Coordinates of C-alpha atoms in Angstrom, one line a residue:
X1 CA -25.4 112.2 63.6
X2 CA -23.7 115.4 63.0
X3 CA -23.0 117.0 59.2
X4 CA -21.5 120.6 59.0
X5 CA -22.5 123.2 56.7
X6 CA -20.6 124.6 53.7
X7 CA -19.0 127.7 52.8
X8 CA -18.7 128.0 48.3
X9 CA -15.0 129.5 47.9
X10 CA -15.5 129.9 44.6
X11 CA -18.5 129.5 42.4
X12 CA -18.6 129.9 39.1
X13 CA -22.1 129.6 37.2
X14 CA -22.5 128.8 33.2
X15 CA -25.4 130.4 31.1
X16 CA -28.6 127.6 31.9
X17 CA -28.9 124.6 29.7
X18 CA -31.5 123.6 27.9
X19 CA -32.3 121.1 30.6
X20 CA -33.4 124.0 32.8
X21 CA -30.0 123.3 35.5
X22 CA -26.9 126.1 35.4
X23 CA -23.3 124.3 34.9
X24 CA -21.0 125.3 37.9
X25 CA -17.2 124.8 38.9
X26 CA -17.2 125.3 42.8
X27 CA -14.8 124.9 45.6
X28 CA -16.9 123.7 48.8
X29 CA -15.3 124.1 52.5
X30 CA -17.0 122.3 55.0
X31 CA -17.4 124.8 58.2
X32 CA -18.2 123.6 62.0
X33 CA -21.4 125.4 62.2
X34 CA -23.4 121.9 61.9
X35 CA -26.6 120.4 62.1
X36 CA -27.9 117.0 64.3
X37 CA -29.7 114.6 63.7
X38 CA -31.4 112.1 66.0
X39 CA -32.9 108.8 64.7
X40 CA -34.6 106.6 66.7
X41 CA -36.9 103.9 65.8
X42 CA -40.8 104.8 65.3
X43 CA -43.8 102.8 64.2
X44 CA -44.0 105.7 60.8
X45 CA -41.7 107.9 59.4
X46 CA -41.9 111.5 61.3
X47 CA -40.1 114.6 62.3
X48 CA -39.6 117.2 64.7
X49 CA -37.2 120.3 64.7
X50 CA -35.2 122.2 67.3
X51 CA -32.7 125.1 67.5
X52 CA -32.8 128.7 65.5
X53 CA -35.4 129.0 63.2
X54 CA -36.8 126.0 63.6
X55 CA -40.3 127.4 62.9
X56 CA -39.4 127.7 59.1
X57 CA -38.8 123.9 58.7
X58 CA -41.7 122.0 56.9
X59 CA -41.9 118.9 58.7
X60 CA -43.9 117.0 56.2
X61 CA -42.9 114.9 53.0
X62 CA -41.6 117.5 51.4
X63 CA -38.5 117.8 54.4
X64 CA -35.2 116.8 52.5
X65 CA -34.3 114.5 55.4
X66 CA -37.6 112.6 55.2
X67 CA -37.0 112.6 51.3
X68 CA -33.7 110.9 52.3
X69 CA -34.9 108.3 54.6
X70 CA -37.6 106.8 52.0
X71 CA -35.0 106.6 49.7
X72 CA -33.0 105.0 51.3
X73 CA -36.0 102.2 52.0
X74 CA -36.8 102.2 48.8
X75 CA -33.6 101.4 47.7
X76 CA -32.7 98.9 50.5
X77 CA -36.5 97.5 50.0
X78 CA -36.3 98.1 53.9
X79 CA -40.1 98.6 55.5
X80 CA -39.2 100.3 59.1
X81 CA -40.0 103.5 60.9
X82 CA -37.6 106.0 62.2
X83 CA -38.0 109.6 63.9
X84 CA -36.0 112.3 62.8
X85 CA -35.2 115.0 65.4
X86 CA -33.2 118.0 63.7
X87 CA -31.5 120.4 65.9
X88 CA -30.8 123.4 63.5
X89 CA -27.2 125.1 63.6
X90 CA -27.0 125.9 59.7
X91 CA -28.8 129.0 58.8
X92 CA -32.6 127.8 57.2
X93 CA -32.2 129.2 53.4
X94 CA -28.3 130.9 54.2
X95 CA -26.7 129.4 50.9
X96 CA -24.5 127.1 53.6
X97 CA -26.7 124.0 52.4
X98 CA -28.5 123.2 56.0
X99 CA -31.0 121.5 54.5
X100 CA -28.3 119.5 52.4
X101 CA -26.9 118.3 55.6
X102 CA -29.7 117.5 57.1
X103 CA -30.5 114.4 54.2
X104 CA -26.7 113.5 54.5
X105 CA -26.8 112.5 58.0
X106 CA -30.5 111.6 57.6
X107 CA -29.0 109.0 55.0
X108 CA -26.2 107.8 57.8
X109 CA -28.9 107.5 60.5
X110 CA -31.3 105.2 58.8
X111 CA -28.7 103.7 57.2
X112 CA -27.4 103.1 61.1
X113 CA -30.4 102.7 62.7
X114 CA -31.8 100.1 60.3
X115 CA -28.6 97.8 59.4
X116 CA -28.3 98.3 56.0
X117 CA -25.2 98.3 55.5
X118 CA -24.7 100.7 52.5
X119 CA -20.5 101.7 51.5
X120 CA -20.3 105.4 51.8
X121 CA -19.9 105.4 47.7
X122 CA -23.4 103.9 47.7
X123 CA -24.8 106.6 50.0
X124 CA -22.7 109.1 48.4
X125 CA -25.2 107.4 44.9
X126 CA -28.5 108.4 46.8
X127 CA -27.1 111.6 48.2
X128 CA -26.5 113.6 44.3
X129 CA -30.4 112.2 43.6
X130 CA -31.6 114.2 46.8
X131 CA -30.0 117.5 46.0
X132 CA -26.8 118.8 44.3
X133 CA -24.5 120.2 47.5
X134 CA -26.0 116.7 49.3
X135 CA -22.8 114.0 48.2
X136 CA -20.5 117.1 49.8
X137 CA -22.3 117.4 53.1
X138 CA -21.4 113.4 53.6
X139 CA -18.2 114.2 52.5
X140 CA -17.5 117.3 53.8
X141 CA -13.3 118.9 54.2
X142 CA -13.0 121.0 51.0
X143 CA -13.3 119.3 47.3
X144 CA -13.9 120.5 43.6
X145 CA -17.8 120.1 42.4
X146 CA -18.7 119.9 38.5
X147 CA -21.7 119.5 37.1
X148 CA -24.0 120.6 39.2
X149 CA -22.0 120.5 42.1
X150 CA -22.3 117.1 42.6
X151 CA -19.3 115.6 40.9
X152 CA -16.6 116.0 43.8
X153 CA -12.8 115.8 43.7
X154 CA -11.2 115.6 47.0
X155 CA -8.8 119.3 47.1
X156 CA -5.8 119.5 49.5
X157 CA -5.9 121.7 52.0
X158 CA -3.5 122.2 54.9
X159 CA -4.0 124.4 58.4
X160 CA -7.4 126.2 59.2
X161 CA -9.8 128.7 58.4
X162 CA -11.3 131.1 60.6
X163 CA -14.7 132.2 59.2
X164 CA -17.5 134.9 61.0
X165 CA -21.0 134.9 59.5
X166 CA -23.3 137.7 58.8
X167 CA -26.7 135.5 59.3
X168 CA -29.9 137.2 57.8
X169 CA -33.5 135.6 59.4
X170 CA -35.2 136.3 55.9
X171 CA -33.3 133.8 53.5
X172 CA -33.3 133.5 50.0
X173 CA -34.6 131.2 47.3
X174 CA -32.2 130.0 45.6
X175 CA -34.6 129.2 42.6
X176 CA -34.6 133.5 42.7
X177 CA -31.2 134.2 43.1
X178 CA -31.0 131.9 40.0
X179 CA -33.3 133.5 37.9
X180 CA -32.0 137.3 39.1
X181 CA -28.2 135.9 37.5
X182 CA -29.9 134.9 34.2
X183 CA -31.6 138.1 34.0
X184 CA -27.8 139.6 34.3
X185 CA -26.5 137.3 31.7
X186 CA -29.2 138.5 29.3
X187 CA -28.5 141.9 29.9
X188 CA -25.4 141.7 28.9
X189 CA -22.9 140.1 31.5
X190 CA -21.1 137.4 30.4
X191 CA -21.9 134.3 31.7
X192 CA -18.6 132.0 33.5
X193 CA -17.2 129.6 30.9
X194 CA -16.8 126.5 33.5
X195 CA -13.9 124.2 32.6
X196 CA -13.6 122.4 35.7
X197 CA -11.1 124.2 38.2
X198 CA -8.7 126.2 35.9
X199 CA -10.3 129.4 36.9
X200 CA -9.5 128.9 40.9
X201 CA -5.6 127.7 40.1
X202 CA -4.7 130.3 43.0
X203 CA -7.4 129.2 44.9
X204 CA -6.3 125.9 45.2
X205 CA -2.6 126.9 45.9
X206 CA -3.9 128.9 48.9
X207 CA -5.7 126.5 50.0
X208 CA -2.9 123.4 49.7
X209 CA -0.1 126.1 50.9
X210 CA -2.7 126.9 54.0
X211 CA -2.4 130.8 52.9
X212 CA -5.0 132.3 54.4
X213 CA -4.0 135.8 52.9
X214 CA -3.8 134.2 49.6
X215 CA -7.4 132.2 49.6
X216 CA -9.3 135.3 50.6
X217 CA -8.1 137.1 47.6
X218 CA -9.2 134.1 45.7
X219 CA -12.8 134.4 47.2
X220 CA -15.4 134.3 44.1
X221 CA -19.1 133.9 43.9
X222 CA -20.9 134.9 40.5
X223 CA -24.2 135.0 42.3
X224 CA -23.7 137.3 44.6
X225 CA -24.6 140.4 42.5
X226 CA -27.6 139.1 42.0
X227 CA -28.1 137.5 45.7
X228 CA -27.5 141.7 46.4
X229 CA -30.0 142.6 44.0
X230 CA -32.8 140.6 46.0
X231 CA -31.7 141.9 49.1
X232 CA -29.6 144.8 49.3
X233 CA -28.9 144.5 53.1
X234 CA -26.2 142.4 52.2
X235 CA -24.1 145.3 50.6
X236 CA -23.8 146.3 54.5
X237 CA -22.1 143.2 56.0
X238 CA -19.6 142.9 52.9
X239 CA -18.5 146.8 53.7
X240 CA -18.6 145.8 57.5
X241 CA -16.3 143.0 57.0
X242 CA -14.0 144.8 54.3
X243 CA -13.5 147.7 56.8
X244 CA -12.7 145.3 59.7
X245 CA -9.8 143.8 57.7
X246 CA -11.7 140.5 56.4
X247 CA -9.0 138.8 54.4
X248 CA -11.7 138.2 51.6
X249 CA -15.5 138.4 52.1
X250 CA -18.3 136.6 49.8
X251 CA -21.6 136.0 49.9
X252 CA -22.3 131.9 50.8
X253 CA -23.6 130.2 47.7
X254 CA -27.1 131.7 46.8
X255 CA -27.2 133.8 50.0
X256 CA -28.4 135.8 52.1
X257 CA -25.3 134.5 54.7
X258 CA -21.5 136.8 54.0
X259 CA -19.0 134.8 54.9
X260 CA -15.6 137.3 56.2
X261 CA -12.0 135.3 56.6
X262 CA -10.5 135.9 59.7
X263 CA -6.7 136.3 60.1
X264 CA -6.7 134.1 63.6
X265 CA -9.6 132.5 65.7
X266 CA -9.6 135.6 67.5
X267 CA -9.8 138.0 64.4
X268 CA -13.1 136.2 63.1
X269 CA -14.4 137.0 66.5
X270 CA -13.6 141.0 66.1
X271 CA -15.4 140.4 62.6
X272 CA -18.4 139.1 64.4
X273 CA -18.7 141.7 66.6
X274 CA -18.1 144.2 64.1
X275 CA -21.4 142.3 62.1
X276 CA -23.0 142.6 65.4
X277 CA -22.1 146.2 66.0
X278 CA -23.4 147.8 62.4
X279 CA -26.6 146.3 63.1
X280 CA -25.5 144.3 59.5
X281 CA -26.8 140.7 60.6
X282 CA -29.9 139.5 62.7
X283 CA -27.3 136.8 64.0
X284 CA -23.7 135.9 64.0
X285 CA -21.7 132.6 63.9
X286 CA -18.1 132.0 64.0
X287 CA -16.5 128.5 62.7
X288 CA -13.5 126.8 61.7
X289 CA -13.1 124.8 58.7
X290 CA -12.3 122.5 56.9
X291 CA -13.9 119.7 59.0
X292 CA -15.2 116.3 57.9
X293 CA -18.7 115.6 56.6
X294 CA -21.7 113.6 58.1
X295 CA -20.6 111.3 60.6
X296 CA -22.4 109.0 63.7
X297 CA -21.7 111.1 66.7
X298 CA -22.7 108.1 69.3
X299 CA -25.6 105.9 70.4
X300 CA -28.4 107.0 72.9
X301 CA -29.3 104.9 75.5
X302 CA -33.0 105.2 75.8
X303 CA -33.0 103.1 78.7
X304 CA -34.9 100.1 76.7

């Protein structure tokens, strides 16, 4: 299986609720920096982990793709084994939701390997109770989220994108960059009123007219002060990318990874470079998007 990670075009955070959970109105783009996931039939349930970073993935119970496979048996009343190999390509903690796409196509694989037979709406169910950006990693292309950013409407959008990422080793918690915004609010910045998409109106032109210029002046994220507050190292690689003629520039979700729009395939590689060049990123990925969300990539043949 194969599910991409996400850049946030726009987020837009309410003051919290009493039920502890911020209301947001967000524009996800699904990128071609991806994750895999191999699922092969096992006596338990288990996983292993490959690729950068890998050494910061817990590989116990507490691993969103395991959380997604004994859901998915529990729900199916299924009583089978699988193991889970993860080759990382999302940054671990980036604010591009890697461990979201991980439990998408962890949901597709057992879903796959085991015959259950689940309509994508069904898995799309399980996918909002693992995690809020979850239901967009099986979706993927771009859509509106609501609520917590699980409540998806499909948004046209025509051509591509060409992204470069400023990739920080240390991530960020997002349960921090949270609490840092809230600490804003009640100092006295106003919190976003969230009314559904109204606020990204030129966004979503861009977007449906394929105006590159247009949707990065459109970029917004109201965490990333406070993502920049936590870690002011990313105040380098927005400056980087502004100075290298990034058509917009945000920080990705809770952070630490700034996404920089390229003008071309070719000017998202000079942006990289540019990251690579200021010392402003400990790694650098380029990617298109929008592409589609989780999907079974093909069948091994294990020689049984």
């Amino acid at each position: 299986m194969r599910a991409p990670g996400k850049v946030n075009l726009s987020l837009r955070v309410g003051a919290v609720g009493a039920d502890g959970y911020h209301p947001v109105s967000t524009v996800f783009q699904a990128v071609s920096v991806v994750e895999e996931v191999v699922a092969t039939h096992a006596d338990e349930r288990t996983l292993s982990v490959s690729g950068p970073q890998a050494e910061l993935v817990p590989t116990g119970p507490g691993n969103l793709a395991l959380r997604a496979a004994e859901l998915l048996a529990e729900r199916t009343g299924i009583d089978a084994g699988v193991h889970l190999h993860l080759h990382k390509g999302v940054p671990v903690a980036g604010g591009m939701a890697g461990g979201s796409a991980d439990a998408a196509a962890a949901l597709l694989a057992c879903d796959t390997l085991w015959g259950a037979g689940l309509a994508r709406e069904e898995l799309v169910e399980l996918a909002a109770e693992l995690g809020a950006d979850v239901p967009f990693s099986l979706t993927g292309h771009t859509a509106v989220g609501t609520g917590r950013g699980d409540l998806l409407t499909p948004a046209l959008s025509r051509g591509e994108f060409h992204w470069a990422f400023a990739v920080q080793d240390a991530g960020l918690s997002t349960a921090a960059v949270y609490g840092r915004y809230d600490e804003l609010v009640a100092a006295g910045r106003p919190a976003a009123q969230v009314d559904g998409a109204e606020a990204d109106v030129a966004l979503l032109q861009a977007l449906l007219a394929g105006d590159a210029h247009a949707l990065g002046a459109a970029l917004h994220n109201d965490l990333q002060d406070a993502a920049v507050a936590l870690d002011p190292r990313l105040a380098e690689p927005l400056e980087v990318a502004r100075r290298t003629g990034a058509l917009g520039v945000v920080v990705s979700g809770s952070g630490p990874t700034v996404a920089a729009l390229g003008r071309s395939r070719q000017h998202a590689l000079v942006l990289a470079a540019a990251f690579t060049a200021a010392g402003a990123a400990d790694r650098v990925l380029t990617a298109t998007g929008p592409v589609a969300g989780a999907r079974v990539v093909g069948v091994l043949d294990t020689g049984a």
